[in-house]
CSV table of C-alpha atoms in Angstrom, one decimal:
chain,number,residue,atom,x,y,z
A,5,UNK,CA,7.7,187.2,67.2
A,6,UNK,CA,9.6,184.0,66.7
A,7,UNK,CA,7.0,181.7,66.8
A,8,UNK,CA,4.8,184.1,64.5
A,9,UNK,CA,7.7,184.0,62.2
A,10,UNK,CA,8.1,180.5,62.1
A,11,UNK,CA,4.1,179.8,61.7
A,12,UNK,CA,4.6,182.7,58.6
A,13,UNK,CA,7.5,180.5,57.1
A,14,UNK,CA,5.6,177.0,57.0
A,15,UNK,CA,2.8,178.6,56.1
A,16,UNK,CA,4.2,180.2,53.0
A,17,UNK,CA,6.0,177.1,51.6
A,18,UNK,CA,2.3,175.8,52.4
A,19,UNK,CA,0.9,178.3,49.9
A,20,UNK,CA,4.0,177.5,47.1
A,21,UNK,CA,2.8,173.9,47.7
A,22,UNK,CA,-0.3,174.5,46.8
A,23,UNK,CA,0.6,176.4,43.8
A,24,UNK,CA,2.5,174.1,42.1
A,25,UNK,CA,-0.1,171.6,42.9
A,26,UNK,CA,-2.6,173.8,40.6
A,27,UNK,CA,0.4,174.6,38.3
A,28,UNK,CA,1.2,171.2,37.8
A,29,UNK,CA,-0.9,168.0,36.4
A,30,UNK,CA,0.2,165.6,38.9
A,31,UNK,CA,-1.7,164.0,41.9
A,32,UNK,CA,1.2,165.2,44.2
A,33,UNK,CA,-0.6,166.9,47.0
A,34,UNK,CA,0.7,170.2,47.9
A,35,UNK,CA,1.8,169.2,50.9
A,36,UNK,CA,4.6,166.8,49.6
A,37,UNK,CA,5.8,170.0,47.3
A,38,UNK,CA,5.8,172.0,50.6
A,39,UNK,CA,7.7,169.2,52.2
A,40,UNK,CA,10.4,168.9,49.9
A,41,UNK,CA,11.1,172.6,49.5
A,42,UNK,CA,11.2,172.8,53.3
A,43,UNK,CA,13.9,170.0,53.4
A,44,UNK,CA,15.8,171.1,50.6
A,45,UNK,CA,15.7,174.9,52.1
A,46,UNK,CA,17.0,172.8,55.6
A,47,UNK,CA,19.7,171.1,53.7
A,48,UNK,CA,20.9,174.2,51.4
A,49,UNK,CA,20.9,176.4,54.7
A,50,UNK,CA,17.9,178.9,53.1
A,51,UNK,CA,15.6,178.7,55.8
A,52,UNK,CA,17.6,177.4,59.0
A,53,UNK,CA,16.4,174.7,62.0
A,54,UNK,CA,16.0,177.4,64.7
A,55,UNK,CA,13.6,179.3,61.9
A,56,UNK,CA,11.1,176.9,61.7
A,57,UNK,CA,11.9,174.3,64.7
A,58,UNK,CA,9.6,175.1,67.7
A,59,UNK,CA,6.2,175.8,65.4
A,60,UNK,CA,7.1,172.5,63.3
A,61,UNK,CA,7.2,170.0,66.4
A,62,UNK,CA,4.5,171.2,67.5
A,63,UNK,CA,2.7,170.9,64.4
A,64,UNK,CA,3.7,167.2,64.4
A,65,UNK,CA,3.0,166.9,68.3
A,66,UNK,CA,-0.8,167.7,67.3
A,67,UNK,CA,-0.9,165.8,64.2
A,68,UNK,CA,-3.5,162.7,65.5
A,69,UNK,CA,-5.9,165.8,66.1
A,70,UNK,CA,-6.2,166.5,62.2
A,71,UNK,CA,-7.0,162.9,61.7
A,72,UNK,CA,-9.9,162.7,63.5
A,73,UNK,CA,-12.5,164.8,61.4
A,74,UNK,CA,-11.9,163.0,58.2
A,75,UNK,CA,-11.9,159.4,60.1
A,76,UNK,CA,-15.2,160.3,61.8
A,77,UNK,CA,-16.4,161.2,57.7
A,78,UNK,CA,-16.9,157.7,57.7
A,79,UNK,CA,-20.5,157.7,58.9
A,80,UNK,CA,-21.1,159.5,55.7
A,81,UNK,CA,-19.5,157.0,53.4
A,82,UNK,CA,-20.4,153.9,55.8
A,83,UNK,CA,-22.9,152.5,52.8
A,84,UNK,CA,-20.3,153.1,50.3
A,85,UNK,CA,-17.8,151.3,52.7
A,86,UNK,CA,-19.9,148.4,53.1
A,87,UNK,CA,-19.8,147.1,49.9
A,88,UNK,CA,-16.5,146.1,50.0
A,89,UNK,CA,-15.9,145.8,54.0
A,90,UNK,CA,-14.1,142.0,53.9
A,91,UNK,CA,-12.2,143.2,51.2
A,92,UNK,CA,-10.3,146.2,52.8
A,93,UNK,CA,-9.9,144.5,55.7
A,94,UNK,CA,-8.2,141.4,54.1
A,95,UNK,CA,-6.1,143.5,52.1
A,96,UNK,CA,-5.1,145.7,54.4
A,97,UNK,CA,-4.2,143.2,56.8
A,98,UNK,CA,-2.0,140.9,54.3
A,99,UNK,CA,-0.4,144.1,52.3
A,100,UNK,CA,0.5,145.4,55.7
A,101,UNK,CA,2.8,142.1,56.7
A,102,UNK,CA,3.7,141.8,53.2
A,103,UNK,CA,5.6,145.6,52.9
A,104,UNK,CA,7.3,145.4,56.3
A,105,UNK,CA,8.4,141.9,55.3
A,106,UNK,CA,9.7,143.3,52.0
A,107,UNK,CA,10.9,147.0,53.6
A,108,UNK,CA,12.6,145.0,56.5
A,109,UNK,CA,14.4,142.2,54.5
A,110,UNK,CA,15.7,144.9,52.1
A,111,UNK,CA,17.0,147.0,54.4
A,112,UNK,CA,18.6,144.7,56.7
A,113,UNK,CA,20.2,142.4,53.5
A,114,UNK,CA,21.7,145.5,52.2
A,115,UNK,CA,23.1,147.0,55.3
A,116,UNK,CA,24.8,143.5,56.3
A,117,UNK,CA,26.1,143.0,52.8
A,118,UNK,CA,27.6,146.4,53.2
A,119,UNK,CA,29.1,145.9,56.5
A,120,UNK,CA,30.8,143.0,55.4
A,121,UNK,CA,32.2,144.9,52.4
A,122,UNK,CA,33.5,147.2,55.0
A,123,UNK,CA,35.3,144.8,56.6
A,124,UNK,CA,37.2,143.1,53.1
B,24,UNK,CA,-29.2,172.5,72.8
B,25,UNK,CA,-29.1,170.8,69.8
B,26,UNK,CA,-29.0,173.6,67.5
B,27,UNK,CA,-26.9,175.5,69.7
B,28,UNK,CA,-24.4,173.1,69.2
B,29,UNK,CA,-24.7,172.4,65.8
B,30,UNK,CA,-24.6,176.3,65.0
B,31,UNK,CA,-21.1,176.6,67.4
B,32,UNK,CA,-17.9,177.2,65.8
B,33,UNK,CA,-16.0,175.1,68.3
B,34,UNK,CA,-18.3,172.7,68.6
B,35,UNK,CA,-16.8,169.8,66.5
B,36,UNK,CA,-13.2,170.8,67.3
B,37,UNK,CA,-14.1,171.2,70.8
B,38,UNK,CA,-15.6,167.5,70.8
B,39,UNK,CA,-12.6,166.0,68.6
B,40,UNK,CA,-10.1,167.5,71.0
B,41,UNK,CA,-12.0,166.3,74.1
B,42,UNK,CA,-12.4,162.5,72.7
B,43,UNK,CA,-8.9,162.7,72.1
B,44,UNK,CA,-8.2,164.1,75.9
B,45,UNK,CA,-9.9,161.0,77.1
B,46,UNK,CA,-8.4,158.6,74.6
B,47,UNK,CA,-5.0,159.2,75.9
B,48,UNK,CA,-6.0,159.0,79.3
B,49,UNK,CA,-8.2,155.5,78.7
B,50,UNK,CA,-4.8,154.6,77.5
B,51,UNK,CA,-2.8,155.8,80.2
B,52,UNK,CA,-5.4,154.3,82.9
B,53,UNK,CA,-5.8,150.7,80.8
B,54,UNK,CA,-2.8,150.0,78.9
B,55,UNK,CA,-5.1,147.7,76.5
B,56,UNK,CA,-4.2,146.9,73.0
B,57,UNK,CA,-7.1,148.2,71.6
B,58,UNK,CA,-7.3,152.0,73.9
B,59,UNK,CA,-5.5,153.7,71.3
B,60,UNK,CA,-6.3,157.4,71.9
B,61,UNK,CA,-7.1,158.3,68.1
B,62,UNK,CA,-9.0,154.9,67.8
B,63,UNK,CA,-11.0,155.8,71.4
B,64,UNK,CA,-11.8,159.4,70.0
B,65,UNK,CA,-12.9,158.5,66.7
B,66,UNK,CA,-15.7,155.7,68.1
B,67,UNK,CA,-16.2,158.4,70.6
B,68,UNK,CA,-16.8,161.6,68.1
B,69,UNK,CA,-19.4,159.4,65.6
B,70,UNK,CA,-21.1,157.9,68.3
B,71,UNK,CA,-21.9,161.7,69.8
B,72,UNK,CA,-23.0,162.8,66.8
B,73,UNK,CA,-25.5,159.7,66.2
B,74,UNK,CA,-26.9,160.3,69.4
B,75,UNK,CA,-27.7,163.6,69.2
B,76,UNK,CA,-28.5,163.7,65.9
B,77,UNK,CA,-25.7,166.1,64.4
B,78,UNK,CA,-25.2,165.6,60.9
B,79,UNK,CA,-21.5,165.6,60.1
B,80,UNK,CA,-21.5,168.5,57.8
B,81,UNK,CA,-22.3,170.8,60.7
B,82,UNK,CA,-19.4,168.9,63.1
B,83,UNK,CA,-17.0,169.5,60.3
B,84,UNK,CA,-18.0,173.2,60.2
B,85,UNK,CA,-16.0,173.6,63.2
B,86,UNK,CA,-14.0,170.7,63.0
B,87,UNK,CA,-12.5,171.5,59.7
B,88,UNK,CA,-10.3,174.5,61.0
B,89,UNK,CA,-8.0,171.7,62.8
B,90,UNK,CA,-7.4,169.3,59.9
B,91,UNK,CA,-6.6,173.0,57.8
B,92,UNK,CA,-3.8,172.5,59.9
B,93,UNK,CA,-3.0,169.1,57.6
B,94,UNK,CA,-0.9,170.5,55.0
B,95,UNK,CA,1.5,172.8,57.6
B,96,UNK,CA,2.1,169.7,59.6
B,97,UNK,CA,3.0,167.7,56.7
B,98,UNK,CA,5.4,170.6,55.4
B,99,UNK,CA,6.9,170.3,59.0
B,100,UNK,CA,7.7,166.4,58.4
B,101,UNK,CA,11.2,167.9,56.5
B,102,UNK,CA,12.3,168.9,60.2
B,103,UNK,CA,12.8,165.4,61.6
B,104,UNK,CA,13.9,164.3,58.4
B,105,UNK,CA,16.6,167.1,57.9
B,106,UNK,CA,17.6,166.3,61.9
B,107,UNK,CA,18.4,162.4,60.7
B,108,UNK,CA,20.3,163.2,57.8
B,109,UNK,CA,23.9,161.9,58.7
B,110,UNK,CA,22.1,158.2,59.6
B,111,UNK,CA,20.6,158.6,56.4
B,112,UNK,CA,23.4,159.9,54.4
B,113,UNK,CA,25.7,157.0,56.1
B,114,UNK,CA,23.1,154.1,54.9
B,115,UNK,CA,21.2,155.6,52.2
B,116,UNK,CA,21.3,152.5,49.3
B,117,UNK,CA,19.9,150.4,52.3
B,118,UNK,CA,17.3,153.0,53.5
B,119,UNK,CA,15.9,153.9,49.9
B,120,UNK,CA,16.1,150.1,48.5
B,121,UNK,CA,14.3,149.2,52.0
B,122,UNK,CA,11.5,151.8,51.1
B,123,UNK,CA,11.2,151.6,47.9
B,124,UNK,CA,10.7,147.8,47.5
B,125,UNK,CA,8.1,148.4,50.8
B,126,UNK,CA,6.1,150.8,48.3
B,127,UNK,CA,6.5,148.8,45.3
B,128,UNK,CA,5.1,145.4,47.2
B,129,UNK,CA,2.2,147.7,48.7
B,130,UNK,CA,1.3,149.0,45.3
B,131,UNK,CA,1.4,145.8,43.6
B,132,UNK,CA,-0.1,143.6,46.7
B,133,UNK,CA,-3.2,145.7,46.8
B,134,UNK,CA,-3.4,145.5,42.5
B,135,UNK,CA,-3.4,141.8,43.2
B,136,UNK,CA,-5.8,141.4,45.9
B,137,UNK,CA,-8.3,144.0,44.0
B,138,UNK,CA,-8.3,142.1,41.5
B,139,UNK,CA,-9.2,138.4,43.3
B,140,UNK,CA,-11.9,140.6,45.3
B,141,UNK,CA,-12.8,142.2,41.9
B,142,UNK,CA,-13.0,145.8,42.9
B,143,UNK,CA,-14.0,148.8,41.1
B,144,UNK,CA,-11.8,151.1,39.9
B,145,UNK,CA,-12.9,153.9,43.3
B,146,UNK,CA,-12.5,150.9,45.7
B,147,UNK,CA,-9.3,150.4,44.1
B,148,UNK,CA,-7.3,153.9,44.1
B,149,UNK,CA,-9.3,154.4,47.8
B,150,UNK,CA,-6.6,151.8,48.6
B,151,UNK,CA,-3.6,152.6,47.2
B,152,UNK,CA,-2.6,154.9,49.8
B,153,UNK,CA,-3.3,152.4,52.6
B,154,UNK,CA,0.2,152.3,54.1
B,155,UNK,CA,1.4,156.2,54.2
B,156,UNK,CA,0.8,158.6,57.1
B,157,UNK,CA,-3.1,160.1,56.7
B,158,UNK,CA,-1.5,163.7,56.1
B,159,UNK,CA,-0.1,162.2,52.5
B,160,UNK,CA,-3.1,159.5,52.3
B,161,UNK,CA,-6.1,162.1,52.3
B,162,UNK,CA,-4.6,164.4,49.3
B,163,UNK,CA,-3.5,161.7,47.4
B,164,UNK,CA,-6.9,160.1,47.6
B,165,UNK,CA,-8.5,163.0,46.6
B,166,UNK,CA,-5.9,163.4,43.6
B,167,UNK,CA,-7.1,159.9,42.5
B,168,UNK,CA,-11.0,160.6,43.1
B,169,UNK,CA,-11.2,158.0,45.6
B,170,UNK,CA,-13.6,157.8,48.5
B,171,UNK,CA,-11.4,159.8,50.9
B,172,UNK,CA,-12.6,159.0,54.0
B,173,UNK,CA,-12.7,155.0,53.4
B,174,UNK,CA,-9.0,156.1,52.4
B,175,UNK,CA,-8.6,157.5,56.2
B,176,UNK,CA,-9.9,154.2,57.8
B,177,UNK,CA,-7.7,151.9,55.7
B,178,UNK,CA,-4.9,153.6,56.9
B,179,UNK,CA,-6.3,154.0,60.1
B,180,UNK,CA,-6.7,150.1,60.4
B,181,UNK,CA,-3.1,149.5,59.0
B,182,UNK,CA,-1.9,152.2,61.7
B,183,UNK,CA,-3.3,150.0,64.7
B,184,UNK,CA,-2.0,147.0,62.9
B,185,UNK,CA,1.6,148.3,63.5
B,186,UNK,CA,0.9,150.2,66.6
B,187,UNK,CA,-0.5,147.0,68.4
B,188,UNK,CA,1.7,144.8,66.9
B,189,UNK,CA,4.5,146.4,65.5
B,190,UNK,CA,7.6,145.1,67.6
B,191,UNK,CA,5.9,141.4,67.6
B,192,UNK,CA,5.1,141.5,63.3
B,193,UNK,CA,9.1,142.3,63.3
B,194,UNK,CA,10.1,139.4,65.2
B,195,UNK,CA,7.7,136.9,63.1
B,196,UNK,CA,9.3,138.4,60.3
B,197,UNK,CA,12.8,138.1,61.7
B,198,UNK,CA,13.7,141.6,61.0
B,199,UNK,CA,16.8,142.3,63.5
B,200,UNK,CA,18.4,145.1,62.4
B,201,UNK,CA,17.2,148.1,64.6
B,202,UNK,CA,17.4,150.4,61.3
B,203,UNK,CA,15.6,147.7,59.1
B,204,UNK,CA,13.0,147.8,62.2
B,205,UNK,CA,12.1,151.0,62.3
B,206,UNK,CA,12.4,151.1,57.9
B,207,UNK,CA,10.0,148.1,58.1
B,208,UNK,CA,7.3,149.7,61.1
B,209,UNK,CA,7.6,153.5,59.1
B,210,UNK,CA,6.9,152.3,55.6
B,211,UNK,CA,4.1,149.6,56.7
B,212,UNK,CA,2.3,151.4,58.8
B,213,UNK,CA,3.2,155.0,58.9
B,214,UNK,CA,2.9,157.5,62.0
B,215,UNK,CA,1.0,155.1,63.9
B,216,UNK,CA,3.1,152.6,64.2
B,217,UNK,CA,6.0,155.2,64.5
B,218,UNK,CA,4.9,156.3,68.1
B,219,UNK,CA,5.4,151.7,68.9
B,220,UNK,CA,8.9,152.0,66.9
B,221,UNK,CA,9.8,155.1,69.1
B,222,UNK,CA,9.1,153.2,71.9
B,223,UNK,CA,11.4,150.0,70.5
B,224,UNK,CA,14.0,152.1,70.1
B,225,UNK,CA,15.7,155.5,69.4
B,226,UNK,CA,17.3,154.4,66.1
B,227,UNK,CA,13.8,152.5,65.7
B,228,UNK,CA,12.1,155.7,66.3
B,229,UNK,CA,14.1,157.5,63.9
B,230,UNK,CA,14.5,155.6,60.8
B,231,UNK,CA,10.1,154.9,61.3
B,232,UNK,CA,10.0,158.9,61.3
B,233,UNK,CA,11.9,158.9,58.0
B,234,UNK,CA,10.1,156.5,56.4
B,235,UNK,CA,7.0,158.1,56.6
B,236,UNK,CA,8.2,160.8,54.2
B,237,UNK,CA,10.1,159.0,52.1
B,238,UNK,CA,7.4,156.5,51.5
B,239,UNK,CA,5.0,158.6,51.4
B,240,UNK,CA,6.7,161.0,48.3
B,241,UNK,CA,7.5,157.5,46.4
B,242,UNK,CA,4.0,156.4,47.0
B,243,UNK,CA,2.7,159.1,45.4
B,244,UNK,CA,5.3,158.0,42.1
B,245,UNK,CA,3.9,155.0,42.6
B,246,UNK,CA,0.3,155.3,42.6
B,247,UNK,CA,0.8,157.2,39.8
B,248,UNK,CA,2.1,154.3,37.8
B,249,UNK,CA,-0.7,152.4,39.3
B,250,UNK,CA,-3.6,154.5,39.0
B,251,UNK,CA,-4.7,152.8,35.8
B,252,UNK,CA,-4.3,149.5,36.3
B,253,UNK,CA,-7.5,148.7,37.5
């Protein structure tokens, strides 16, 4: 029963997800709405940890399975894909170092500046 | 044989699963940059269905009932976010600046590179997403009309660019801190490089697991913004 209630619980905020996702005329996929109500159930004790734990983790554990149908929908787009090959390659590659340089830096700079405030 | 298995409704989850199975055990066997599991069962999965002939309409009959399981599992991402709150509470400026200007560079980068390589606007918004876990990447894609799965290989590619190289891009970079790390791994490159920053580290770990949410939520803002540019 617990894990059937727990699967019931994700599912439903699932299902107000994608509600509001029809509701409202944003590109915010339902599954960022979902997200959001499920942390800010978490954090206003609505819906508690032990409630939804166990079914969650292993939703997460089997995440890389989900991936692999829509990856593999790349034989049906590989002509489309082609056109501009070099191109997503080149910017995927520089855009990748270029964010972790700029995610990193941030983070780090602001946490050291902080820490030496703390110590003033 | 070949209509048995294209009429089966286990067929292509059956065959996704099993590629997978034998990914992770390639990788457990070989330890070789490139023997990531997903990466392994991907190859794996189209070149089965090439050689016998299986169009991927009739795999994804079957194999569709797993990625249903999409949304849920994204829903489930507020779990290890809610577990990390008190590190996030205790450095949330740094944590939300780090993000943020991640997303804002990724946004902008890929503008500015679309526009040297002179892409269309589909090409473009197929992009945008490139750097946030699949799970986000795939309905935002499809919120933006883009080519969805040429959305799921660029952030595939990025994925193996920080889960081959992760640890090493960070030490290039000079990024020391393990929170900026793991803030740095989780906004670049997602889950995918998560599972390298869990491996760096626990705080590592962590703070890539929380990145992927929170980047992927302000990428969505941003692509939002962006959308038009092009």
């Amino acid at each position: 029963m617990k894990y059937i209630a727990q699967f019931g619980i994700i599912i439903a905020i699932s299902l107000i997800g994608e509600l509001l996702n029809r509701a409202i005329p944003l590109p915010i996929p339902a599954s960022i709405y979902g997200m959001a109500i499920l942390f800010t159930a978490l954090c206003t004790k609505t819906i508690k940890l032990s409630q939804v734990k166990e079914t969650g983790k292993f939703l997460i554990l089997i995440m890389p399975l989900m991936f692999i149908a829509p990856a593999t929908g790349l034989i049906e787009s590989w002509s489309t894909m082609q056109e501009f090959i070099v191109a997503l390659l080149v910017i995927s590659a520089i855009s990748t170092v270029l964010v972790a340089a700029a995610a990193g830096h941030i983070t780090q700079l602001i946490i050291k500046h902080k820490g030496k405030e703390d110590k003033k | 044989m070949k209509e048995a298995l294209q009429d089966s409704m286990f067929f292509g989850a059956a065959l996704s699963i099993g590629t997978y199975i034998l990914g992770v055990l390639i990788k457990r066997r070989w330890n070789f940059f490139l023997f990531n599991p997903l990466l392994l069962s991907i190859t794996a999965t189209i070149s089965v269905l090439l050689i016998l002939g299986i169009e991927y309409s009739e795999y994804n009959n079957s194999a569709k009932y797993i990625t249903y399981l999409l949304t849920p599992a994204t829903v489930a991402l507020a779990i290890p976010l809610y577990e990390q709150i008190s590190l996030l509470r205790k450095n949330l400026t740094a944590i939300i600046a780090g993000i943020a200007s991640g997303v804002l560079t990724s946004s902008l980068s890929i503008f500015l590179m679309s526009l040297a390589f002179s892409l269309n606007h589909t090409q473009y918004v197929t992009l945008l997403p490139k750097s946030i876990t699949t799970a986000i990447g795939i309905s935002l894609s499809a919120e933006l009309n883009g080519y969805i799965a040429i959305t799921v290989s660029s952030i595939i590619i990025t994925g193996l660019i920080g889960n081959i190289a992760g640890g090493l891009l960070c030490r290039l970079l000079r990024i020391k801190h393990p929170i900026a790390k793991g803030i740095a791994i989780g906004t670049s490159t997602h889950v995918m490089g998560t599972s390298k920053a869990m491996e760096i580290g626990e705080i590592e770990g962590a703070m890539s697991s929380l990145s992927i949410a929170v980047a992927g939520c302000m990428t969505v803002g941003a692509a939002i913004l962006f959308e038009w540019w092009i």
